[in-house]
mmCIF file of C-alpha atoms in Angstrom:
data_model
loop_
_atom_site.group_PDB
_atom_site.id
_atom_site.type_symbol
_atom_site.label_atom_id
_atom_site.label_comp_id
_atom_site.label_asym_id
_atom_site.label_seq_id
_atom_site.Cartn_x
_atom_site.Cartn_y
_atom_site.Cartn_z
ATOM 1 C CA MET Z 1 -47.365 -45.712 -39.173
ATOM 2 C CA ILE Z 2 -45.298 -42.530 -39.150
ATOM 3 C CA SER Z 3 -45.389 -40.694 -42.455
ATOM 4 C CA ILE Z 4 -42.268 -40.426 -44.577
ATOM 5 C CA LEU Z 5 -42.761 -36.682 -44.286
ATOM 6 C CA ARG Z 6 -41.240 -36.929 -40.802
ATOM 7 C CA THR Z 7 -37.860 -37.687 -42.353
ATOM 8 C CA LEU Z 8 -37.730 -34.453 -44.310
ATOM 9 C CA SER Z 9 -35.763 -31.504 -42.980
ATOM 10 C CA PRO Z 10 -37.366 -28.032 -42.995
ATOM 11 C CA PRO Z 11 -36.940 -26.407 -46.432
ATOM 12 C CA PRO Z 12 -35.921 -22.801 -47.117
ATOM 13 C CA PRO Z 13 -38.735 -20.222 -47.364
ATOM 14 C CA LEU Z 14 -40.692 -20.076 -50.606
ATOM 15 C CA LEU Z 15 -39.139 -17.821 -53.231
ATOM 16 C CA MET Z 16 -41.129 -14.821 -54.347
ATOM 17 C CA GLU Z 17 -41.936 -14.494 -58.029
ATOM 18 C CA PRO Z 18 -43.411 -11.708 -60.152
ATOM 19 C CA PRO Z 19 -47.169 -11.779 -60.699
ATOM 20 C CA ASN Z 20 -48.497 -14.069 -63.421
ATOM 21 C CA SER Z 21 -51.709 -14.303 -65.393
ATOM 22 C CA CYS Z 22 -53.433 -16.071 -62.495
ATOM 23 C CA GLY Z 23 -53.156 -13.013 -60.275
ATOM 24 C CA GLY Z 24 -53.075 -13.312 -56.513
ATOM 25 C CA SER Z 25 -50.522 -12.410 -53.880
ATOM 26 C CA GLN Z 26 -46.824 -13.208 -54.139
ATOM 27 C CA ARG Z 27 -47.305 -15.912 -51.513
ATOM 28 C CA LEU Z 28 -50.073 -17.632 -53.462
ATOM 29 C CA ILE Z 29 -48.080 -17.438 -56.685
ATOM 30 C CA ALA Z 30 -45.089 -19.081 -54.997
ATOM 31 C CA LEU Z 31 -47.337 -21.688 -53.359
ATOM 32 C CA ALA Z 32 -48.866 -22.595 -56.711
ATOM 33 C CA GLN Z 33 -45.400 -23.114 -58.178
ATOM 34 C CA GLN Z 34 -44.381 -25.281 -55.209
ATOM 35 C CA LEU Z 35 -47.465 -27.484 -55.379
ATOM 36 C CA ARG Z 36 -47.234 -28.019 -59.135
ATOM 37 C CA LEU Z 37 -43.964 -29.823 -58.458
ATOM 38 C CA TYR Z 38 -45.528 -32.203 -55.935
ATOM 39 C CA LYS Z 39 -45.595 -35.856 -56.935
ATOM 40 C CA PRO Z 40 -47.784 -38.198 -54.855
ATOM 41 C CA PRO Z 41 -46.248 -41.501 -53.753
ATOM 42 C CA PRO Z 42 -46.974 -44.411 -56.093
ATOM 43 C CA LEU Z 43 -49.934 -46.667 -55.486
ATOM 44 C CA PRO Z 44 -49.419 -50.388 -54.870
ATOM 45 C CA SER Z 45 -48.687 -52.228 -58.124
ATOM 46 C CA ASP Z 46 -51.411 -54.100 -59.955
ATOM 47 C CA ASP Z 47 -49.853 -57.392 -58.895
ATOM 48 C CA ASP Z 48 -50.422 -56.500 -55.247
ATOM 49 C CA ILE Z 49 -54.017 -55.375 -55.589
ATOM 50 C CA GLU Z 50 -57.277 -57.269 -55.508
ATOM 51 C CA GLU Z 51 -60.320 -56.121 -57.440
ATOM 52 C CA GLN Z 52 -63.306 -55.369 -55.243
ATOM 53 C CA ARG Z 53 -66.461 -53.732 -56.542
ATOM 54 C CA ILE Z 54 -67.730 -51.385 -53.866
ATOM 55 C CA GLU Z 55 -71.149 -49.752 -53.760
ATOM 56 C CA GLU Z 56 -71.347 -46.407 -51.966
ATOM 57 C CA THR Z 57 -74.903 -45.454 -51.146
ATOM 58 C CA ALA Z 58 -74.241 -41.731 -50.609
ATOM 59 C CA GLY Z 59 -72.932 -39.669 -53.513
ATOM 60 C CA LYS Z 60 -71.026 -37.222 -51.326
ATOM 61 C CA VAL Z 61 -67.683 -37.742 -49.699
ATOM 62 C CA VAL Z 62 -67.871 -37.846 -45.910
ATOM 63 C CA SER Z 63 -66.540 -40.650 -43.775
ATOM 64 C CA GLN Z 64 -65.641 -41.437 -40.213
ATOM 65 C CA VAL Z 65 -62.406 -43.012 -41.426
ATOM 66 C CA GLY Z 66 -60.070 -42.028 -44.247
ATOM 67 C CA PHE Z 67 -56.517 -43.093 -44.979
ATOM 68 C CA ALA Z 68 -54.075 -42.580 -47.806
ATOM 69 C CA GLU Z 69 -54.471 -45.531 -50.156
ATOM 70 C CA SER Z 70 -50.729 -46.186 -50.112
ATOM 71 C CA ASP Z 71 -51.093 -46.863 -46.371
ATOM 72 C CA THR Z 72 -53.737 -49.539 -46.971
ATOM 73 C CA PRO Z 73 -52.387 -52.415 -49.083
ATOM 74 C CA VAL Z 74 -55.030 -54.935 -50.022
ATOM 75 C CA ALA Z 75 -55.010 -58.718 -50.325
ATOM 76 C CA ARG Z 76 -53.218 -60.319 -53.253
ATOM 77 C CA ASP Z 77 -55.452 -62.113 -55.759
ATOM 78 C CA ALA Z 78 -55.923 -62.644 -59.463
ATOM 79 C CA GLU Z 79 -58.371 -59.764 -59.724
ATOM 80 C CA LYS Z 80 -57.700 -56.079 -59.102
ATOM 81 C CA PHE Z 81 -59.010 -53.596 -56.554
ATOM 82 C CA ARG Z 82 -61.094 -50.995 -58.404
ATOM 83 C CA PRO Z 83 -63.305 -49.052 -56.025
ATOM 84 C CA LYS Z 84 -65.521 -46.235 -57.200
ATOM 85 C CA ARG Z 85 -63.752 -42.889 -57.576
ATOM 86 C CA ALA Z 86 -64.530 -39.471 -56.128
ATOM 87 C CA ALA Z 87 -62.724 -36.149 -55.696
ATOM 88 C CA VAL Z 88 -62.816 -33.380 -53.107
ATOM 89 C CA LEU Z 89 -61.577 -29.800 -53.389
ATOM 90 C CA VAL Z 90 -59.040 -28.482 -50.893
ATOM 91 C CA CYS Z 91 -59.540 -24.823 -51.826
ATOM 92 C CA LEU Z 92 -56.914 -22.544 -50.279
ATOM 93 C CA PHE Z 93 -56.918 -18.764 -50.050
ATOM 94 C CA GLU Z 94 -55.091 -16.056 -48.127
ATOM 95 C CA GLY Z 95 -56.972 -14.715 -45.110
ATOM 96 C CA ASP Z 96 -57.059 -11.122 -43.942
ATOM 97 C CA ALA Z 97 -54.282 -11.898 -41.453
ATOM 98 C CA GLY Z 98 -52.085 -13.369 -44.189
ATOM 99 C CA ASP Z 99 -52.636 -16.999 -43.176
ATOM 100 C CA LEU Z 100 -53.591 -19.807 -45.537
ATOM 101 C CA ARG Z 101 -57.168 -20.942 -45.078
ATOM 102 C CA VAL Z 102 -59.291 -23.764 -46.482
ATOM 103 C CA ILE Z 103 -62.994 -23.737 -47.411
ATOM 104 C CA LEU Z 104 -65.177 -26.279 -45.583
ATOM 105 C CA THR Z 105 -68.870 -27.075 -45.431
ATOM 106 C CA LYS Z 106 -71.298 -28.422 -42.879
ATOM 107 C CA ARG Z 107 -73.647 -30.900 -44.453
ATOM 108 C CA SER Z 108 -77.366 -30.328 -44.231
ATOM 109 C CA SER Z 109 -79.050 -31.784 -41.147
ATOM 110 C CA LYS Z 110 -81.789 -33.073 -43.476
ATOM 111 C CA LEU Z 111 -79.522 -35.507 -45.298
ATOM 112 C CA SER Z 112 -80.047 -39.183 -44.574
ATOM 113 C CA THR Z 113 -76.322 -39.935 -44.274
ATOM 114 C CA HIS Z 114 -73.587 -38.039 -42.397
ATOM 115 C CA SER Z 115 -76.018 -35.222 -41.662
ATOM 116 C CA GLY Z 116 -74.480 -32.200 -39.977
ATOM 117 C CA GLU Z 117 -70.896 -33.393 -40.475
ATOM 118 C CA VAL Z 118 -68.061 -31.232 -41.781
ATOM 119 C CA SER Z 119 -66.724 -32.061 -45.227
ATOM 120 C CA LEU Z 120 -64.754 -30.711 -48.152
ATOM 121 C CA PRO Z 121 -66.750 -29.871 -51.297
ATOM 122 C CA GLY Z 122 -66.741 -32.901 -53.557
ATOM 123 C CA GLY Z 123 -68.427 -36.059 -54.723
ATOM 124 C CA LYS Z 124 -68.323 -38.993 -57.108
ATOM 125 C CA THR Z 125 -66.848 -38.835 -60.563
ATOM 126 C CA GLU Z 126 -69.526 -38.496 -63.219
ATOM 127 C CA GLU Z 127 -69.527 -39.248 -66.925
ATOM 128 C CA GLY Z 128 -68.197 -36.195 -68.701
ATOM 129 C CA ASP Z 129 -65.684 -35.197 -66.033
ATOM 130 C CA LYS Z 130 -62.332 -34.749 -67.747
ATOM 131 C CA ASP Z 131 -60.256 -35.444 -64.645
ATOM 132 C CA ASP Z 132 -60.282 -35.272 -60.842
ATOM 133 C CA GLY Z 133 -59.925 -31.492 -60.910
ATOM 134 C CA ASP Z 134 -63.022 -31.265 -63.076
ATOM 135 C CA THR Z 135 -64.961 -33.473 -60.636
ATOM 136 C CA ALA Z 136 -63.908 -31.477 -57.583
ATOM 137 C CA THR Z 137 -64.604 -28.042 -59.061
ATOM 138 C CA ARG Z 138 -67.914 -29.153 -60.587
ATOM 139 C CA GLU Z 139 -69.083 -30.439 -57.226
ATOM 140 C CA ALA Z 140 -67.897 -27.252 -55.495
ATOM 141 C CA LYS Z 141 -70.001 -25.185 -57.878
ATOM 142 C CA GLU Z 142 -73.041 -27.397 -57.252
ATOM 143 C CA GLU Z 143 -72.624 -27.370 -53.460
ATOM 144 C CA ILE Z 144 -71.377 -23.877 -52.594
ATOM 145 C CA GLY Z 145 -71.618 -21.820 -55.794
ATOM 146 C CA LEU Z 146 -67.840 -21.594 -56.326
ATOM 147 C CA ASP Z 147 -67.175 -20.741 -59.976
ATOM 148 C CA PRO Z 148 -64.521 -23.170 -61.329
ATOM 149 C CA LYS Z 149 -62.969 -20.240 -63.215
ATOM 150 C CA LEU Z 150 -61.943 -18.736 -59.874
ATOM 151 C CA VAL Z 151 -60.018 -21.849 -58.809
ATOM 152 C CA ASN Z 152 -56.452 -22.452 -59.953
ATOM 153 C CA VAL Z 153 -56.062 -26.237 -59.694
ATOM 154 C CA VAL Z 154 -52.391 -26.873 -58.943
ATOM 155 C CA THR Z 155 -52.046 -30.526 -57.912
ATOM 156 C CA VAL Z 156 -53.756 -33.688 -56.730
ATOM 157 C CA LEU Z 157 -52.749 -35.765 -53.725
ATOM 158 C CA GLU Z 158 -52.640 -39.517 -53.449
ATOM 159 C CA PRO Z 159 -56.065 -41.187 -53.196
ATOM 160 C CA PHE Z 160 -57.601 -41.841 -49.790
ATOM 161 C CA LEU Z 161 -59.908 -44.730 -48.949
ATOM 162 C CA SER Z 162 -63.129 -43.789 -47.207
ATOM 163 C CA LYS Z 163 -64.943 -45.842 -44.606
ATOM 164 C CA HIS Z 164 -66.884 -47.563 -47.395
ATOM 165 C CA LEU Z 165 -63.657 -48.065 -49.401
ATOM 166 C CA LEU Z 166 -64.490 -45.315 -51.886
ATOM 167 C CA ARG Z 167 -61.325 -43.985 -53.575
ATOM 168 C CA VAL Z 168 -61.232 -40.244 -52.835
ATOM 169 C CA VAL Z 169 -58.735 -37.989 -54.639
ATOM 170 C CA PRO Z 170 -57.956 -34.663 -52.915
ATOM 171 C CA VAL Z 171 -57.527 -31.833 -55.417
ATOM 172 C CA ILE Z 172 -55.690 -28.722 -54.216
ATOM 173 C CA GLY Z 173 -56.863 -25.491 -55.763
ATOM 174 C CA ILE Z 174 -55.984 -21.865 -55.021
ATOM 175 C CA LEU Z 175 -58.554 -19.084 -54.822
ATOM 176 C CA ASN Z 176 -56.549 -15.983 -55.735
ATOM 177 C CA GLU Z 177 -59.442 -13.530 -55.570
ATOM 178 C CA LYS Z 178 -61.432 -14.446 -52.479
ATOM 179 C CA GLU Z 179 -63.655 -11.368 -52.846
ATOM 180 C CA ALA Z 180 -64.939 -12.757 -56.148
ATOM 181 C CA PHE Z 181 -66.351 -15.839 -54.405
ATOM 182 C CA LYS Z 182 -69.928 -15.230 -53.312
ATOM 183 C CA PRO Z 183 -70.961 -18.287 -51.257
ATOM 184 C CA ASP Z 184 -74.246 -19.751 -52.434
ATOM 185 C CA PRO Z 185 -74.898 -22.984 -50.516
ATOM 186 C CA ASN Z 186 -77.210 -25.579 -52.014
ATOM 187 C CA PRO Z 187 -79.723 -25.988 -49.147
ATOM 188 C CA ALA Z 188 -80.388 -29.603 -50.096
ATOM 189 C CA GLU Z 189 -76.787 -30.476 -49.336
ATOM 190 C CA VAL Z 190 -75.075 -27.706 -47.374
ATOM 191 C CA GLU Z 191 -76.126 -26.073 -44.120
ATOM 192 C CA ALA Z 192 -73.119 -23.775 -43.703
ATOM 193 C CA ILE Z 193 -69.933 -22.665 -45.453
ATOM 194 C CA PHE Z 194 -66.930 -21.632 -43.380
ATOM 195 C CA ASP Z 195 -63.148 -21.565 -43.527
ATOM 196 C CA ALA Z 196 -60.380 -22.634 -41.182
ATOM 197 C CA PRO Z 197 -56.615 -22.082 -41.001
ATOM 198 C CA LEU Z 198 -54.809 -24.877 -42.820
ATOM 199 C CA GLU Z 199 -51.920 -24.900 -40.353
ATOM 200 C CA MET Z 200 -54.350 -25.873 -37.604
ATOM 201 C CA PHE Z 201 -54.203 -29.440 -38.904
ATOM 202 C CA LEU Z 202 -50.510 -29.700 -38.037
ATOM 203 C CA LYS Z 203 -50.918 -28.507 -34.455
ATOM 204 C CA ASP Z 204 -51.753 -30.520 -31.386
ATOM 205 C CA GLU Z 205 -54.026 -27.770 -30.072
ATOM 206 C CA ASN Z 206 -57.758 -28.459 -29.945
ATOM 207 C CA ARG Z 207 -57.102 -31.999 -31.184
ATOM 208 C CA THR Z 208 -58.149 -35.318 -29.737
ATOM 209 C CA SER Z 209 -57.847 -38.816 -31.119
ATOM 210 C CA ASP Z 210 -59.522 -42.165 -30.748
ATOM 211 C CA GLU Z 211 -57.658 -45.432 -31.165
ATOM 212 C CA ARG Z 212 -59.441 -48.086 -33.191
ATOM 213 C CA GLU Z 213 -58.549 -51.600 -34.207
ATOM 214 C CA TRP Z 214 -59.475 -53.527 -37.325
ATOM 215 C CA MET Z 215 -58.134 -56.861 -38.501
ATOM 216 C CA GLY Z 216 -55.501 -56.784 -35.755
ATOM 217 C CA ASP Z 217 -54.130 -53.345 -36.642
ATOM 218 C CA LYS Z 218 -54.449 -50.262 -34.428
ATOM 219 C CA PHE Z 219 -54.821 -46.771 -35.851
ATOM 220 C CA LEU Z 220 -55.926 -43.286 -34.794
ATOM 221 C CA ILE Z 221 -58.900 -41.199 -35.871
ATOM 222 C CA HIS Z 222 -58.245 -37.477 -35.344
ATOM 223 C CA PHE Z 223 -60.780 -34.876 -34.184
ATOM 224 C CA PHE Z 224 -60.240 -31.109 -34.416
ATOM 225 C CA ASP Z 225 -62.473 -28.695 -32.494
ATOM 226 C CA TYR Z 226 -62.870 -25.371 -34.287
ATOM 227 C CA GLU Z 227 -64.927 -22.292 -33.422
ATOM 228 C CA THR Z 228 -65.603 -19.332 -35.694
ATOM 229 C CA LYS Z 229 -68.241 -16.606 -35.578
ATOM 230 C CA ASN Z 230 -69.668 -18.154 -32.379
ATOM 231 C CA LYS Z 231 -70.258 -21.476 -34.121
ATOM 232 C CA LYS Z 232 -68.499 -24.702 -33.207
ATOM 233 C CA TYR Z 233 -67.471 -27.394 -35.663
ATOM 234 C CA MET Z 234 -65.919 -30.843 -35.307
ATOM 235 C CA ILE Z 235 -63.578 -31.767 -38.179
ATOM 236 C CA TRP Z 236 -62.636 -35.432 -38.152
ATOM 237 C CA GLY Z 237 -62.318 -38.698 -40.031
ATOM 238 C CA LEU Z 238 -61.683 -38.567 -43.770
ATOM 239 C CA THR Z 239 -61.808 -34.769 -43.910
ATOM 240 C CA ALA Z 240 -59.292 -34.411 -41.086
ATOM 241 C CA GLY Z 241 -57.003 -37.035 -42.627
ATOM 242 C CA ILE Z 242 -56.949 -35.248 -45.983
ATOM 243 C CA LEU Z 243 -56.293 -31.864 -44.365
ATOM 244 C CA ILE Z 244 -53.440 -33.243 -42.240
ATOM 245 C CA ARG Z 245 -51.795 -34.542 -45.402
ATOM 246 C CA ALA Z 246 -52.481 -31.347 -47.374
ATOM 247 C CA ALA Z 247 -51.071 -29.160 -44.598
ATOM 248 C CA SER Z 248 -47.967 -31.360 -44.320
ATOM 249 C CA ILE Z 249 -47.295 -30.911 -48.030
ATOM 250 C CA VAL Z 250 -48.038 -27.175 -48.136
ATOM 251 C CA TYR Z 251 -45.930 -26.359 -45.057
ATOM 252 C CA LYS Z 252 -43.324 -29.046 -45.790
ATOM 253 C CA ARG Z 253 -43.318 -30.438 -42.293
ATOM 254 C CA PRO Z 254 -45.042 -33.261 -40.414
ATOM 255 C CA PRO Z 255 -47.783 -32.686 -37.822
ATOM 256 C CA ASP Z 256 -46.885 -32.121 -34.171
ATOM 257 C CA PHE Z 257 -48.568 -35.432 -33.319
ATOM 258 C CA VAL Z 258 -48.284 -39.039 -34.418
ATOM 259 C CA GLU Z 259 -50.723 -39.862 -37.202
ATOM 260 C CA GLN Z 260 -50.582 -43.645 -36.661
ATOM 261 C CA ASN Z 261 -52.068 -44.727 -39.944
ATOM 262 C CA PRO Z 262 -52.982 -48.394 -40.441
ATOM 263 C CA ARG Z 263 -51.275 -51.124 -42.411
ATOM 264 C CA PHE Z 264 -54.186 -53.446 -42.928
ATOM 265 C CA LYS Z 265 -55.588 -55.524 -45.753
ATOM 266 C CA VAL Z 266 -59.025 -55.098 -47.246
ATOM 267 C CA PRO Z 267 -61.188 -58.185 -46.630
ATOM 268 C CA ARG Z 268 -61.251 -60.681 -49.467
ATOM 269 C CA VAL Z 269 -65.063 -60.617 -49.564
ATOM 270 C CA VAL Z 270 -66.391 -57.081 -49.970
ATOM 271 C CA ASP Z 271 -69.907 -55.855 -50.617
ATOM 272 C CA ARG Z 272 -71.848 -52.638 -50.077
ATOM 273 C CA ASN Z 273 -72.110 -53.405 -46.359
ATOM 274 C CA THR Z 274 -68.354 -53.719 -45.861
ATOM 275 C CA ILE Z 275 -66.971 -50.769 -43.913
ATOM 276 C CA MET Z 276 -63.979 -49.874 -41.842
ATOM 277 C CA PRO Z 277 -64.699 -49.353 -38.127
#
């Protein structure tokens, strides 16, 4: 399915504004104002949604597959679809070359699930979290030592469904003072912290895709090869899907490739072993 973003014409450049209390460059100030105006598309109505109680064995948010929830309508039934909720932080900052960059992690190779895979900081909502921004920034502090006070949370995107049908909410935050962030990875969870240019996820360079089929519907999983400081990373699945969407919204243009998201229904019988391919 081609995103509705493809129908939008290129907007005028962001307007510059005087500095505010959040600090940061003129570009980041203007970006924050732009993103605060973003409204995610509505979710399917309650009448169109079936309740499924999903168990996710791993508390962190990494998946081979991840699609915007609005792209994945579920079967109609008397009950409602209420998967467990999680949030990830799409933390943007301005690089030395003036480009927008996003903070990523490589999961510890010692973890029992998704070891060594690239992910965004984040995890499941816990009791006491005020909102999705609170969940995402709390997890970022626990995983990489990012002080929530340094992150200006500006918007949330529509929820994505992970491979295990976990509802994942991307939270976009802006790091105005990158020098104030002193990475401190939690060795139990994180093997490496790195950053990548956000615009990379709109380009067809260093990208491959794999076509899958589930319940008669074909879709693409995207893979991005990235190398920095003589280290190579593969960014794919849920993380890649979220970053494609985030980049499309930030830069106000669709990717240079077809996303081909699915239009499938969640199975009527779902348990902890139910996964997307």
